[in-house]
Coordinates of C-alpha atoms in Angstrom, one line a residue:
M24 CA -63.1 -17.1 78.0
D25 CA -65.1 -20.1 76.8
E26 CA -62.5 -22.5 75.5
N27 CA -64.9 -24.0 72.9
K28 CA -65.5 -20.6 71.3
A29 CA -61.8 -20.2 70.8
R30 CA -61.2 -23.6 69.3
P31 CA -59.8 -23.3 65.8
S32 CA -61.6 -24.8 62.9
A33 CA -60.3 -27.9 61.2
G34 CA -60.0 -25.9 58.0
L35 CA -57.6 -23.3 59.5
R36 CA -55.5 -26.1 61.1
N37 CA -55.3 -27.9 57.7
S38 CA -54.3 -24.6 56.0
A39 CA -51.5 -24.1 58.5
K40 CA -50.3 -27.6 58.0
Q41 CA -49.9 -26.9 54.3
A42 CA -47.6 -23.9 54.9
P43 CA -44.0 -24.4 53.5
E44 CA -40.8 -24.2 55.5
A45 CA -39.9 -20.9 54.0
P46 CA -39.9 -17.2 55.0
G47 CA -43.0 -15.1 54.2
V48 CA -46.0 -13.1 55.4
Y49 CA -49.3 -14.6 56.5
L50 CA -52.7 -13.0 56.7
W51 CA -55.7 -14.0 58.9
K52 CA -59.1 -13.1 57.5
D53 CA -62.5 -13.0 59.1
P54 CA -65.7 -14.5 57.5
E55 CA -66.2 -11.3 55.5
G56 CA -62.7 -11.6 54.0
V57 CA -61.4 -8.7 56.0
V58 CA -57.7 -9.0 57.0
I59 CA -57.6 -9.0 60.8
Y60 CA -53.9 -9.8 61.4
V61 CA -50.7 -9.7 59.4
G62 CA -47.6 -11.5 60.6
K63 CA -44.2 -12.5 59.3
A64 CA -42.1 -15.6 59.8
K65 CA -38.7 -17.1 59.1
S66 CA -40.5 -20.4 58.7
L67 CA -44.2 -20.2 57.8
K68 CA -44.7 -23.8 58.8
A69 CA -43.2 -23.5 62.2
R70 CA -44.9 -20.1 63.0
L71 CA -48.4 -21.1 61.9
A72 CA -48.1 -24.4 63.7
S73 CA -47.5 -22.5 66.9
Y74 CA -51.0 -21.0 66.7
F75 CA -52.4 -24.5 67.2
S76 CA -50.1 -25.8 69.9
G77 CA -51.5 -26.8 73.3
K78 CA -49.9 -23.8 75.1
R79 CA -51.5 -20.8 73.4
E80 CA -52.0 -17.5 75.1
I81 CA -55.5 -16.1 75.4
K82 CA -54.8 -13.4 72.8
T83 CA -53.7 -16.1 70.3
R84 CA -56.9 -18.1 71.0
V85 CA -59.0 -14.9 70.4
L86 CA -57.3 -14.2 67.1
V87 CA -57.7 -17.8 65.8
S88 CA -61.3 -17.9 66.9
K89 CA -62.1 -14.8 64.9
A90 CA -60.4 -16.0 61.7
E91 CA -62.1 -17.9 58.9
T92 CA -59.3 -18.2 56.3
L93 CA -55.5 -18.1 56.3
E94 CA -53.3 -17.0 53.4
W95 CA -49.6 -16.4 53.0
I96 CA -47.2 -14.8 50.6
L97 CA -43.7 -16.3 50.2
T98 CA -40.6 -14.2 50.1
E99 CA -37.0 -15.0 49.4
T100 CA -35.7 -13.9 52.8
E101 CA -36.9 -13.1 56.2
Y102 CA -35.8 -9.5 55.5
E103 CA -38.2 -9.2 52.6
A104 CA -40.9 -10.7 54.9
L105 CA -40.3 -8.0 57.5
L106 CA -40.7 -5.2 55.0
L107 CA -43.7 -6.7 53.2
E108 CA -45.4 -7.2 56.6
N109 CA -44.9 -3.5 57.3
N110 CA -46.4 -2.5 54.0
L111 CA -49.4 -4.8 54.3
I112 CA -50.1 -3.6 57.8
K113 CA -50.2 0.0 56.6
Q114 CA -52.5 -1.0 53.7
Y115 CA -55.0 -3.1 55.7
S116 CA -54.7 -1.6 59.2
P117 CA -55.7 -5.0 60.7
R118 CA -57.6 -5.0 63.9
Y119 CA -55.2 -7.2 65.8
N120 CA -52.0 -5.4 64.6
I121 CA -53.1 -1.9 65.8
N122 CA -51.6 -2.1 69.3
L123 CA -48.6 -4.1 68.2
K124 CA -47.0 -1.7 65.7
D125 CA -45.5 1.8 66.2
G126 CA -46.6 3.0 62.8
K127 CA -43.2 4.0 61.7
T128 CA -42.0 3.5 58.2
Y129 CA -38.7 1.6 57.7
P130 CA -35.9 3.9 56.6
A131 CA -34.5 4.1 53.1
I132 CA -31.6 5.8 51.4
R133 CA -32.4 8.8 49.2
I134 CA -30.4 10.3 46.4
T135 CA -31.8 13.7 45.9
N136 CA -32.8 15.3 42.6
E137 CA -30.4 18.2 42.8
E138 CA -27.6 19.6 40.7
Y139 CA -25.2 18.0 43.1
P140 CA -27.2 15.3 44.8
R141 CA -27.0 14.3 48.4
V142 CA -27.2 10.8 49.8
F143 CA -28.9 10.3 53.2
R144 CA -31.4 8.3 55.3
T145 CA -35.1 9.1 55.2
R146 CA -38.5 7.7 56.2
R147 CA -40.5 9.9 53.7
I148 CA -41.0 9.0 50.1
V149 CA -41.5 12.2 48.0
D150 CA -42.4 12.2 44.3
D151 CA -39.9 14.9 43.4
G152 CA -37.6 12.9 41.1
S153 CA -35.4 11.6 43.9
R154 CA -34.3 8.0 43.9
Y155 CA -34.9 5.7 46.8
F156 CA -33.2 2.5 47.8
G157 CA -34.3 0.1 50.5
P158 CA -36.2 0.0 52.7
Y159 CA -33.9 -1.3 55.5
P160 CA -35.1 -3.1 58.6
S161 CA -33.1 -1.1 61.1
A162 CA -31.0 2.0 61.5
D163 CA -27.9 -0.2 62.1
V164 CA -28.2 -1.8 58.7
I165 CA -28.7 1.5 56.9
D166 CA -25.8 3.1 58.7
R167 CA -23.5 0.4 57.4
Y168 CA -24.5 1.2 53.9
L169 CA -24.1 4.9 54.3
D170 CA -20.8 4.4 56.0
L171 CA -19.5 2.5 53.0
V172 CA -20.9 5.1 50.6
R173 CA -19.3 8.0 52.4
R174 CA -15.9 6.2 52.7
L175 CA -15.8 5.3 49.0
F176 CA -17.6 8.1 47.2
P177 CA -16.8 11.9 47.8
L178 CA -20.3 13.3 47.8
R179 CA -21.4 16.4 49.7
R180 CA -23.2 16.2 53.1
C181 CA -24.3 19.9 53.5
K182 CA -28.1 20.5 53.3
T183 CA -27.6 23.8 51.4
L184 CA -25.0 24.2 48.7
R185 CA -23.3 27.6 48.9
K186 CA -20.3 28.8 47.0
R187 CA -17.2 28.9 49.2
E188 CA -13.6 29.9 48.8
T189 CA -12.3 27.3 51.2
P190 CA -13.6 23.7 51.2
C191 CA -14.8 22.1 54.4
M192 CA -13.1 19.5 56.5
Y193 CA -14.6 16.6 54.6
Y194 CA -12.8 17.7 51.4
H195 CA -9.4 17.6 53.2
I196 CA -9.9 14.1 54.4
G197 CA -11.1 12.8 51.0
R198 CA -14.8 12.5 51.9
C199 CA -16.2 15.2 49.7
G200 CA -15.5 16.5 46.2
A201 CA -16.2 20.1 47.3
P202 CA -18.5 21.2 44.5
C203 CA -19.1 24.3 46.6
A204 CA -15.5 25.4 45.9
G205 CA -15.4 24.2 42.3
K206 CA -13.0 21.3 43.1
T207 CA -15.0 18.8 41.0
T208 CA -16.9 19.1 37.8
R209 CA -20.6 18.4 37.4
E210 CA -19.8 15.4 35.1
E211 CA -17.4 13.8 37.6
Y212 CA -19.8 14.3 40.5
A213 CA -22.7 12.8 38.5
R214 CA -20.4 9.8 37.7
Q215 CA -19.9 9.3 41.4
V216 CA -23.6 9.5 42.1
E217 CA -24.4 6.9 39.5
R218 CA -21.8 4.6 41.0
V219 CA -23.5 5.0 44.4
A220 CA -26.9 4.1 42.8
T221 CA -25.3 1.0 41.2
L222 CA -24.0 -0.1 44.6
L223 CA -27.2 0.5 46.4
S224 CA -29.3 -1.4 43.7
G225 CA -27.1 -4.4 44.4
D226 CA -25.2 -4.6 41.0
T227 CA -21.8 -4.7 42.6
E228 CA -20.4 -6.7 39.7
A229 CA -21.0 -3.9 37.2
L230 CA -19.6 -1.4 39.7
S231 CA -16.5 -3.4 40.3
A232 CA -16.0 -3.8 36.6
A233 CA -16.2 0.0 36.0
L234 CA -13.8 0.7 38.8
K235 CA -11.3 -1.8 37.5
A236 CA -11.4 -0.2 34.1
D237 CA -10.6 3.2 35.8
M238 CA -7.9 1.6 37.9
E239 CA -6.2 0.1 34.8
A240 CA -6.4 3.5 33.1
A241 CA -4.9 5.3 36.0
S242 CA -2.1 2.8 36.2
A243 CA -1.4 3.2 32.5
E244 CA -1.2 6.9 33.0
L245 CA 1.2 6.4 35.9
R246 CA -1.3 7.8 38.4
F247 CA -0.4 5.1 40.9
E248 CA -1.9 6.9 44.0
K249 CA -5.2 7.1 42.1
A250 CA -5.0 3.5 41.0
A251 CA -4.2 2.4 44.6
A252 CA -7.3 4.3 45.9
L253 CA -9.5 2.6 43.3
R254 CA -8.0 -0.8 44.2
D255 CA -9.0 -0.2 47.8
T256 CA -12.5 0.8 46.8
I257 CA -12.9 -2.4 44.7
Q258 CA -11.7 -4.5 47.6
A259 CA -14.2 -2.8 50.0
I260 CA -17.0 -3.4 47.6
E261 CA -16.1 -7.0 47.1
A262 CA -16.1 -7.5 50.8
F263 CA -19.5 -5.9 51.1
R264 CA -21.0 -7.9 48.1
G265 CA -22.7 -10.5 50.2
D266 CA -24.8 -7.9 52.1
S267 CA -25.9 -5.8 49.1
G268 CA -29.3 -7.5 48.3
V269 CA -31.3 -4.2 48.4
V270 CA -34.3 -3.5 46.2
D271 CA -34.6 -0.2 44.4
F272 CA -38.2 0.9 44.8
A273 CA -38.1 4.0 42.7
Y274 CA -41.4 5.8 42.9
G275 CA -44.0 4.4 40.5
D276 CA -46.8 1.8 40.0
R277 CA -46.0 -1.6 38.5
D278 CA -47.5 -5.1 38.3
Y279 CA -45.5 -8.4 38.2
V280 CA -47.5 -11.2 36.6
A281 CA -46.3 -14.7 36.9
W282 CA -47.7 -18.2 36.3
A283 CA -47.1 -21.9 36.8
L284 CA -48.8 -24.6 34.7
D285 CA -49.0 -28.3 35.1
G286 CA -51.3 -30.1 32.7
S287 CA -54.7 -28.4 32.9
L288 CA -53.8 -26.7 36.2
A289 CA -52.8 -23.1 36.0
D290 CA -51.8 -20.7 38.8
F291 CA -51.5 -17.0 38.2
V292 CA -50.0 -14.5 40.7
V293 CA -50.0 -10.8 40.4
F294 CA -47.7 -8.7 42.7
Q295 CA -48.7 -5.1 42.8
T296 CA -46.4 -2.2 43.6
R297 CA -47.9 1.2 44.2
S298 CA -45.9 4.3 44.9
G299 CA -42.9 2.1 45.0
R300 CA -44.2 -0.3 47.6
L301 CA -45.2 -3.9 47.3
V302 CA -48.8 -3.6 48.6
G303 CA -50.5 -6.8 47.7
R304 CA -50.9 -10.1 45.9
D305 CA -53.6 -11.6 43.8
L306 CA -53.7 -15.4 43.4
F307 CA -55.9 -17.2 40.9
R308 CA -56.4 -21.0 40.5
E309 CA -57.6 -21.8 37.0
R310 CA -57.7 -24.5 34.4
S311 CA -56.3 -24.0 31.0
F312 CA -56.2 -26.3 28.0
G313 CA -54.1 -24.1 25.7
S314 CA -50.4 -23.4 25.4
E315 CA -48.6 -21.3 28.0
A316 CA -48.8 -18.2 25.9
E317 CA -52.5 -18.8 25.3
A318 CA -53.1 -19.3 29.0
A319 CA -51.2 -16.1 29.9
A320 CA -53.1 -14.0 27.3
E321 CA -56.4 -15.3 28.4
F322 CA -55.6 -14.5 32.0
L323 CA -54.3 -10.9 31.2
T324 CA -57.5 -10.0 29.3
A325 CA -59.7 -11.4 32.0
Y326 CA -57.7 -9.8 34.9
Y327 CA -57.4 -6.3 33.4
G328 CA -60.2 -4.2 32.1
R329 CA -62.1 -0.9 32.6
D330 CA -62.6 -1.7 36.3
R331 CA -58.9 -2.7 36.7
V332 CA -56.7 -0.5 34.5
P333 CA -53.1 -1.8 34.1
P334 CA -50.4 0.3 35.8
P335 CA -47.8 2.0 33.5
E336 CA -45.6 -1.1 33.6
V337 CA -46.5 -4.8 33.7
F338 CA -43.7 -7.3 33.8
V339 CA -44.0 -10.9 32.7
K340 CA -41.3 -13.6 32.3
D341 CA -42.0 -14.0 28.5
A342 CA -43.9 -11.4 26.5
S343 CA -43.7 -13.2 23.2
G344 CA -47.2 -14.2 22.0
L345 CA -48.9 -11.6 24.2
G346 CA -48.8 -8.6 21.8
L347 CA -52.4 -8.9 20.7
A348 CA -53.6 -9.2 24.3
A349 CA -51.6 -6.1 25.2
D350 CA -53.0 -4.1 22.2
F351 CA -56.6 -5.2 23.1
L352 CA -56.1 -4.0 26.7
R353 CA -54.7 -0.7 25.6
R354 CA -57.8 0.0 23.5
E355 CA -60.2 -1.4 26.1
T356 CA -58.7 0.5 29.1
G357 CA -57.2 3.6 27.5
S358 CA -54.0 2.8 29.3
D359 CA -50.8 3.2 27.3
F360 CA -49.0 0.6 29.5
V361 CA -45.9 -1.3 28.6
L362 CA -45.9 -5.1 28.8
S363 CA -42.4 -6.5 28.8
T364 CA -39.8 -8.7 30.4
P365 CA -37.7 -7.2 33.2
G366 CA -34.4 -5.8 32.1
E367 CA -33.1 -4.7 35.5
R368 CA -32.2 -6.8 38.4
R369 CA -34.6 -5.1 40.8
H370 CA -37.6 -6.1 38.5
E371 CA -36.2 -9.6 37.9
A372 CA -36.1 -10.2 41.7
A373 CA -39.8 -9.1 42.2
L374 CA -40.9 -11.3 39.3
A375 CA -39.0 -14.2 40.6
M376 CA -40.8 -13.8 43.9
A377 CA -44.1 -13.9 42.2
E378 CA -43.1 -17.0 40.2
H379 CA -42.0 -18.7 43.4
N380 CA -45.5 -18.1 44.9
A381 CA -47.2 -19.4 41.8
R382 CA -45.1 -22.6 41.8
E383 CA -45.6 -23.2 45.5
D384 CA -49.4 -22.8 45.2
L385 CA -49.5 -25.2 42.2
S386 CA -47.6 -27.8 44.2
K387 CA -50.1 -27.3 47.0
R388 CA -53.0 -27.8 44.6
R389 CA -51.4 -31.1 43.4
R390 CA -51.1 -32.3 47.0
E391 CA -54.7 -31.2 47.8
A392 CA -56.0 -33.1 44.7
G393 CA -54.5 -36.3 45.9
D394 CA -56.0 -39.6 44.7
L395 CA -59.4 -38.1 43.8
E396 CA -60.6 -41.2 42.0
A397 CA -60.1 -43.4 45.1
L398 CA -61.6 -40.8 47.5
E399 CA -64.7 -40.3 45.3
S400 CA -65.1 -44.1 44.9
L401 CA -64.9 -44.6 48.7
R402 CA -67.3 -41.7 49.3
A403 CA -69.9 -43.1 47.0
A404 CA -69.6 -46.7 48.4
L405 CA -70.0 -45.6 52.0
G406 CA -72.5 -42.8 51.4
L407 CA -70.3 -40.1 52.9
E408 CA -71.3 -36.5 52.7
S409 CA -67.8 -35.4 51.6
L410 CA -64.5 -36.9 50.5
P411 CA -62.6 -38.8 53.2
E412 CA -59.6 -36.6 52.9
L413 CA -58.1 -37.8 56.2
I414 CA -58.2 -41.5 56.9
E415 CA -56.8 -43.1 60.0
G416 CA -56.2 -46.9 60.2
F417 CA -55.7 -49.1 63.3
D418 CA -54.3 -52.6 63.7
I419 CA -53.4 -54.7 66.7
A420 CA -50.3 -57.0 66.9
Q421 CA -49.3 -59.4 69.7
L422 CA -47.8 -62.9 70.1
S423 CA -49.4 -65.1 72.8
G424 CA -50.5 -62.0 74.6
K425 CA -47.0 -60.5 74.9
H426 CA -45.8 -57.1 73.7
T427 CA -49.3 -56.1 72.4
V428 CA -49.2 -52.9 70.4
A429 CA -51.7 -50.9 68.4
S430 CA -50.6 -49.0 65.3
L431 CA -52.2 -45.9 63.9
V432 CA -51.5 -44.8 60.4
S433 CA -52.7 -41.6 58.7
F434 CA -53.5 -41.1 55.0
R435 CA -54.3 -37.6 53.7
N436 CA -55.8 -37.3 50.2
G437 CA -55.0 -40.9 49.5
A438 CA -51.3 -40.7 50.4
P439 CA -49.4 -41.8 53.6
N440 CA -49.0 -38.9 56.1
K441 CA -46.0 -40.2 58.1
K442 CA -46.2 -37.4 60.6
G443 CA -49.6 -38.7 61.7
Y444 CA -48.3 -42.2 62.5
R445 CA -48.5 -43.4 66.1
V446 CA -47.9 -46.6 68.0
Y447 CA -49.4 -47.4 71.4
K448 CA -48.0 -50.1 73.8
I449 CA -51.1 -51.6 75.3
K450 CA -51.0 -51.4 79.1
S451 CA -54.4 -52.8 80.2
L452 CA -54.2 -56.5 79.2
D453 CA -51.4 -57.8 81.5
G454 CA -50.6 -60.7 79.2
A455 CA -54.2 -61.5 78.3
I456 CA -55.3 -61.9 74.6
D457 CA -58.1 -59.5 73.9
D458 CA -57.9 -57.6 70.7
F459 CA -61.2 -55.8 71.4
A460 CA -59.9 -54.4 74.7
A461 CA -56.7 -53.4 73.0
M462 CA -58.6 -51.6 70.3
R463 CA -60.7 -49.7 72.9
E464 CA -57.5 -48.7 74.8
A465 CA -55.8 -47.5 71.6
T466 CA -58.7 -45.5 70.3
A467 CA -59.4 -44.1 73.8
R468 CA -55.8 -42.8 74.2
H469 CA -55.6 -41.4 70.7
Y470 CA -59.0 -39.7 70.4
T471 CA -59.0 -38.3 73.9
R472 CA -55.9 -36.4 72.9
V473 CA -57.7 -35.3 69.7
A474 CA -60.7 -34.1 71.6
N475 CA -58.7 -32.3 74.3
E476 CA -56.3 -30.6 71.9
G477 CA -58.9 -29.7 69.3
A478 CA -56.8 -31.6 66.7
D479 CA -58.1 -32.7 63.3
A480 CA -60.6 -35.5 63.6
P481 CA -60.4 -38.0 60.7
D482 CA -63.1 -38.2 58.0
L483 CA -62.9 -42.0 58.2
V484 CA -61.5 -44.5 60.7
L485 CA -60.5 -47.9 59.2
I486 CA -60.3 -50.9 61.6
D487 CA -58.5 -54.1 60.6
G488 CA -61.4 -56.5 61.4
G489 CA -65.1 -57.0 61.3
R490 CA -68.1 -55.9 63.3
G491 CA -66.6 -56.7 66.7
Q492 CA -63.6 -54.5 66.2
V493 CA -65.7 -51.7 64.8
S494 CA -68.0 -51.9 67.8
A495 CA -65.1 -51.7 70.2
A496 CA -63.8 -48.5 68.5
C497 CA -67.2 -46.9 68.2
D498 CA -67.8 -47.4 72.0
I499 CA -64.9 -45.0 72.6
I500 CA -65.5 -42.5 69.8
D501 CA -69.1 -42.1 70.7
A502 CA -68.3 -41.6 74.3
L503 CA -66.0 -38.7 73.3
G504 CA -68.7 -37.1 71.2
L505 CA -66.7 -37.3 68.0
D506 CA -68.6 -37.3 64.7
V507 CA -66.5 -39.9 62.8
T508 CA -67.3 -42.6 60.4
V509 CA -65.8 -46.0 61.4
V510 CA -65.5 -48.9 59.0
G511 CA -64.0 -52.3 59.4
L512 CA -62.2 -54.2 56.6
A513 CA -62.6 -57.9 56.9
K514 CA -59.7 -59.9 55.3
E515 CA -61.6 -62.9 54.1
N516 CA -63.3 -61.2 51.1
E517 CA -62.0 -57.6 51.5
E518 CA -65.5 -56.5 52.7
L519 CA -66.3 -53.2 54.4
W520 CA -68.3 -53.2 57.5
P521 CA -69.7 -49.8 58.5
R522 CA -70.9 -49.5 62.1
G523 CA -74.3 -51.1 62.7
A524 CA -74.4 -52.7 59.3
K525 CA -76.1 -56.1 58.9
E526 CA -74.5 -56.6 55.5
P527 CA -71.1 -55.7 54.3
V528 CA -70.3 -53.2 51.6
V529 CA -68.7 -55.0 48.7
M530 CA -66.7 -52.9 46.3
P531 CA -65.5 -54.1 42.9
K532 CA -62.1 -55.7 43.2
D533 CA -60.6 -53.3 40.7
S534 CA -62.1 -50.2 42.3
A535 CA -59.7 -47.3 43.3
G536 CA -61.6 -47.0 46.6
L537 CA -61.0 -50.6 47.6
R538 CA -57.3 -50.3 46.6
L539 CA -57.0 -47.3 48.9
V540 CA -58.5 -49.0 52.0
V541 CA -56.5 -52.1 51.5
A542 CA -53.4 -49.9 51.3
V543 CA -54.3 -48.3 54.6
R544 CA -55.1 -51.7 56.2
D545 CA -51.8 -53.2 55.0
E546 CA -49.8 -50.2 56.1
A547 CA -51.3 -50.3 59.6
H548 CA -50.6 -54.1 59.8
R549 CA -46.9 -53.5 58.7
F550 CA -46.4 -50.8 61.2
A551 CA -47.9 -52.7 64.1
T552 CA -46.1 -56.0 63.3
G553 CA -42.8 -54.2 63.0
M554 CA -43.1 -52.6 66.4
N555 CA -44.2 -55.9 67.9
Q556 CA -41.2 -57.6 66.5
R557 CA -38.8 -54.9 67.8
L558 CA -40.3 -55.2 71.3
R559 CA -39.9 -59.0 71.2
G560 CA -36.4 -58.7 69.9
K561 CA -35.4 -56.5 72.8
A562 CA -37.1 -58.8 75.3
V563 CA -35.2 -61.8 73.9
G564 CA -32.0 -60.0 73.1
F565 CA -31.5 -58.3 76.5
P566 CA -31.2 -61.6 78.5
V567 CA -29.1 -63.2 75.8
L568 CA -26.6 -60.3 75.8
E569 CA -26.7 -59.8 79.6
A570 CA -25.4 -63.4 80.0
V571 CA -22.1 -62.3 78.5
R572 CA -19.6 -61.2 81.1
G573 CA -19.1 -57.4 81.2
V574 CA -22.5 -56.7 79.6
G575 CA -25.1 -55.3 82.0
P576 CA -28.7 -54.0 81.3
T577 CA -27.5 -50.6 80.1
R578 CA -25.0 -52.1 77.6
A579 CA -27.4 -54.7 76.4
K580 CA -30.0 -52.0 75.7
R581 CA -27.4 -49.9 73.9
I582 CA -26.5 -52.8 71.7
M583 CA -30.1 -53.7 70.8
E584 CA -30.9 -50.1 70.1
A585 CA -27.9 -49.9 67.8
F586 CA -28.5 -53.1 65.9
G587 CA -32.2 -53.8 66.2
S588 CA -32.0 -57.6 66.3
L589 CA -29.8 -60.4 67.5
K590 CA -29.3 -61.5 63.8
S591 CA -27.8 -58.1 63.1
V592 CA -25.5 -58.4 66.1
A593 CA -24.4 -61.8 64.9
E594 CA -23.6 -60.6 61.4
A595 CA -21.5 -57.6 62.7
E596 CA -17.8 -57.6 63.1
P597 CA -16.5 -57.6 66.7
A598 CA -14.7 -54.3 66.1
Y599 CA -17.9 -52.6 65.0
I600 CA -19.8 -54.1 68.0
A601 CA -17.1 -52.7 70.3
S602 CA -17.3 -49.3 68.7
R603 CA -21.0 -49.1 69.2
S604 CA -21.1 -50.5 72.7
G605 CA -17.8 -49.5 74.4
L606 CA -16.8 -53.1 75.0
D607 CA -13.3 -54.4 74.6
A608 CA -12.4 -56.7 71.8
A609 CA -12.9 -59.9 73.8
A610 CA -16.3 -59.0 75.2
A611 CA -17.4 -57.8 71.7
A612 CA -16.4 -61.2 70.3
A613 CA -18.4 -63.0 73.1
V614 CA -21.4 -60.8 72.3
K615 CA -21.3 -61.8 68.7
A616 CA -21.0 -65.5 69.5
A617 CA -24.0 -65.3 72.0
A618 CA -26.1 -63.5 69.4
A619 CA -25.2 -66.1 66.8
R620 CA -26.3 -69.0 69.0
A621 CA -29.6 -67.3 69.9
A622 CA -30.3 -66.5 66.3
A623 CA -29.5 -70.1 65.2
A624 CA -31.9 -71.3 67.8
G625 CA -34.7 -69.2 66.4
L626 CA -34.8 -66.7 69.2
D627 CA -34.1 -63.7 66.9
S628 CA -37.0 -61.3 66.4
G629 CA -36.7 -61.6 62.7
D630 CA -37.4 -65.3 62.9
V631 CA -40.6 -65.0 65.0
P632 CA -43.8 -64.7 62.9
G633 CA -45.9 -61.6 63.6
G634 CA -49.2 -62.0 65.4
E635 CA -52.4 -60.0 65.3

C-alpha cells in the first residue's frame, strides 16, 4: 500500500509517548470517534511505542492510518487489563478486533441460588439470584480455585439434589456434607457456602480469622481431629492468599466516580459497571475554583440528569458534602439511587482504579501545560501559528578542527526531553574548521531519519549562531521537504534571527520566551562541549596510558571508559585502578603515575577549554 497514506499523525505519536509504564487497555478511534480497535498491554508505553517503530507489519500500518485519536484506561494488573479488554470488545465490536477474537466469555465461578447451593465454573451470567466471582483469564486459573474450594469445603457437586439413604463417594472422602442424606443441617451448609464466598471475594483475612475461632473452640471442646482439620484449612488458605485477588461482580449496575484536583485543574473519571461488567470509562477535564466537595457536587449534577439517570448505586471516595446534590438528582431523575462510600473490598478496588486513572490524567495535563507563558511569548515574538511545543537545539563543538561534534537537545513544553538528545560525530571535515558544513551534516543526518521514519518534526529549530548557521540548516531542511521554523540565537545581544530576516527579533530581557531559548541554547552548548571534551580526553589518554608497560589499546580504552579523564585516573587509588582494569598492583601504580604527569602538564581533557 502507499506508505504515505499509512504514516501516523504526529498527534497519535505524541499521544503514545505520553502513555505510562503501567498495565491497561487502549482504544484506537477513527475521526468520527468510533472505536476501531481495543488492545491490552502489560506496559502501555512499550506497547503503544511498538505501533510507531520502523518495523511495522502492514496490518499495523493500516490500523494506525485509520485512527484519529488514542485513549487508554489504566488497570492495577495485566490480569485486569485482559478482562477489561474482553468486555470492551464485546461492547464496541471494533472493526479491527473482529477477526482476532473468538467471542468467548471468560469463565467465572457461580454459587447457585438453591437451598443447598452448588459451586462450579460457568460462562453465562444469569440474573437468578446466583452469585458470581471472577471472571478468570483461563480455565487453568479457575481450576486452581475450584480445587481449593472442593478440598476445603464439603459442598455438593450433583446437579440434581435427590433424597438418598446412602451418601455418595464424595461424602466418604470428606468432600461433600451429603445434604441429600441428611448428614448436614441447612445452617451448617449455608455457613460453608458463605466461607466459600468470602474466599472467592478475596477476603482471606476475615475467613482465616473465622476459622481460627472455630479451631480454638474445637480444641477447647477436646475435638482435636476437628481442630486439626481446621488448622490444615487455615494453612491452605494462607498459602493461597497471594493469588486471591478476584473481583466479585455480582449482577447489577453501578458507577464509580473519582476525581483528582490540583489548583484549578480538576479531573473526573466515571467507571461504569452494567450487568456486573466494567463496560466503560468517562473522563472529563475541567477547571474548578471551589473546594473539593463543591467541585464534586458540581460535576455530579452536570453529569447526571434526565438523559443520564444514575444507576442504583454510585460510589465516591467521600460522600460528605454531597447530600444536597444527591437529593437534587433524585428529584430531577426520579431515580432512588444511593450515593455512598464503598464498604466492601470489591467496590474499594474498583473506585481505587478510577482514582488511579484520574490522578494519572491530571499528571498528564500538568506535563502538557508545561511552561505556557514562555511558549506563548515565543509564539507571539516569532509570529508562529501555534505554540512551539517541541523545540530542538543544535550546537557545534571542536578544538582546532579536531573531534568536531554536533549536539541536538530536545525541549518539550518548555522542559528538557532527555530521551530526544543526540550527538553526532562529524565525519565530513577531515580536520578542517567549518562550522557551517558541520551544521549541514548534523541536520542532514538527523532530519533524514525524521523524514524516513515519520518521526515527530519539531515546531522550532534553534541554532546557536546567526544568519550563516541558520542558512546552513535551512538548506538541508528545505531539501527534505520539512515544514519547520528555524531560528538562530546570536550570543552578542541574545538576538533571534529567523530565516531570511534582515533584522533580528529582539525580545525583552526579562521575557519568559527569551529565557526559554537561552536555556535551549545553553543546554545544547553544554552537551556538545562535554562530548568534545570526552573525545579529546580519550585521544590524549589512550597514548599516555599505552606507554605504560602491560597496557595495550584494549586496556587503555577500558580505563578511560571507567574513569572518563586522566585527572580521575590520577586521583584514584592503585588498588581501584587494578580492580577496574585487571592490571596487577605494579602496573596500576605506573598507570596512576603516568596519568598524574599528563594531567600536571595540562593534557587532561578537563584542563582543555571547550571550542565551538
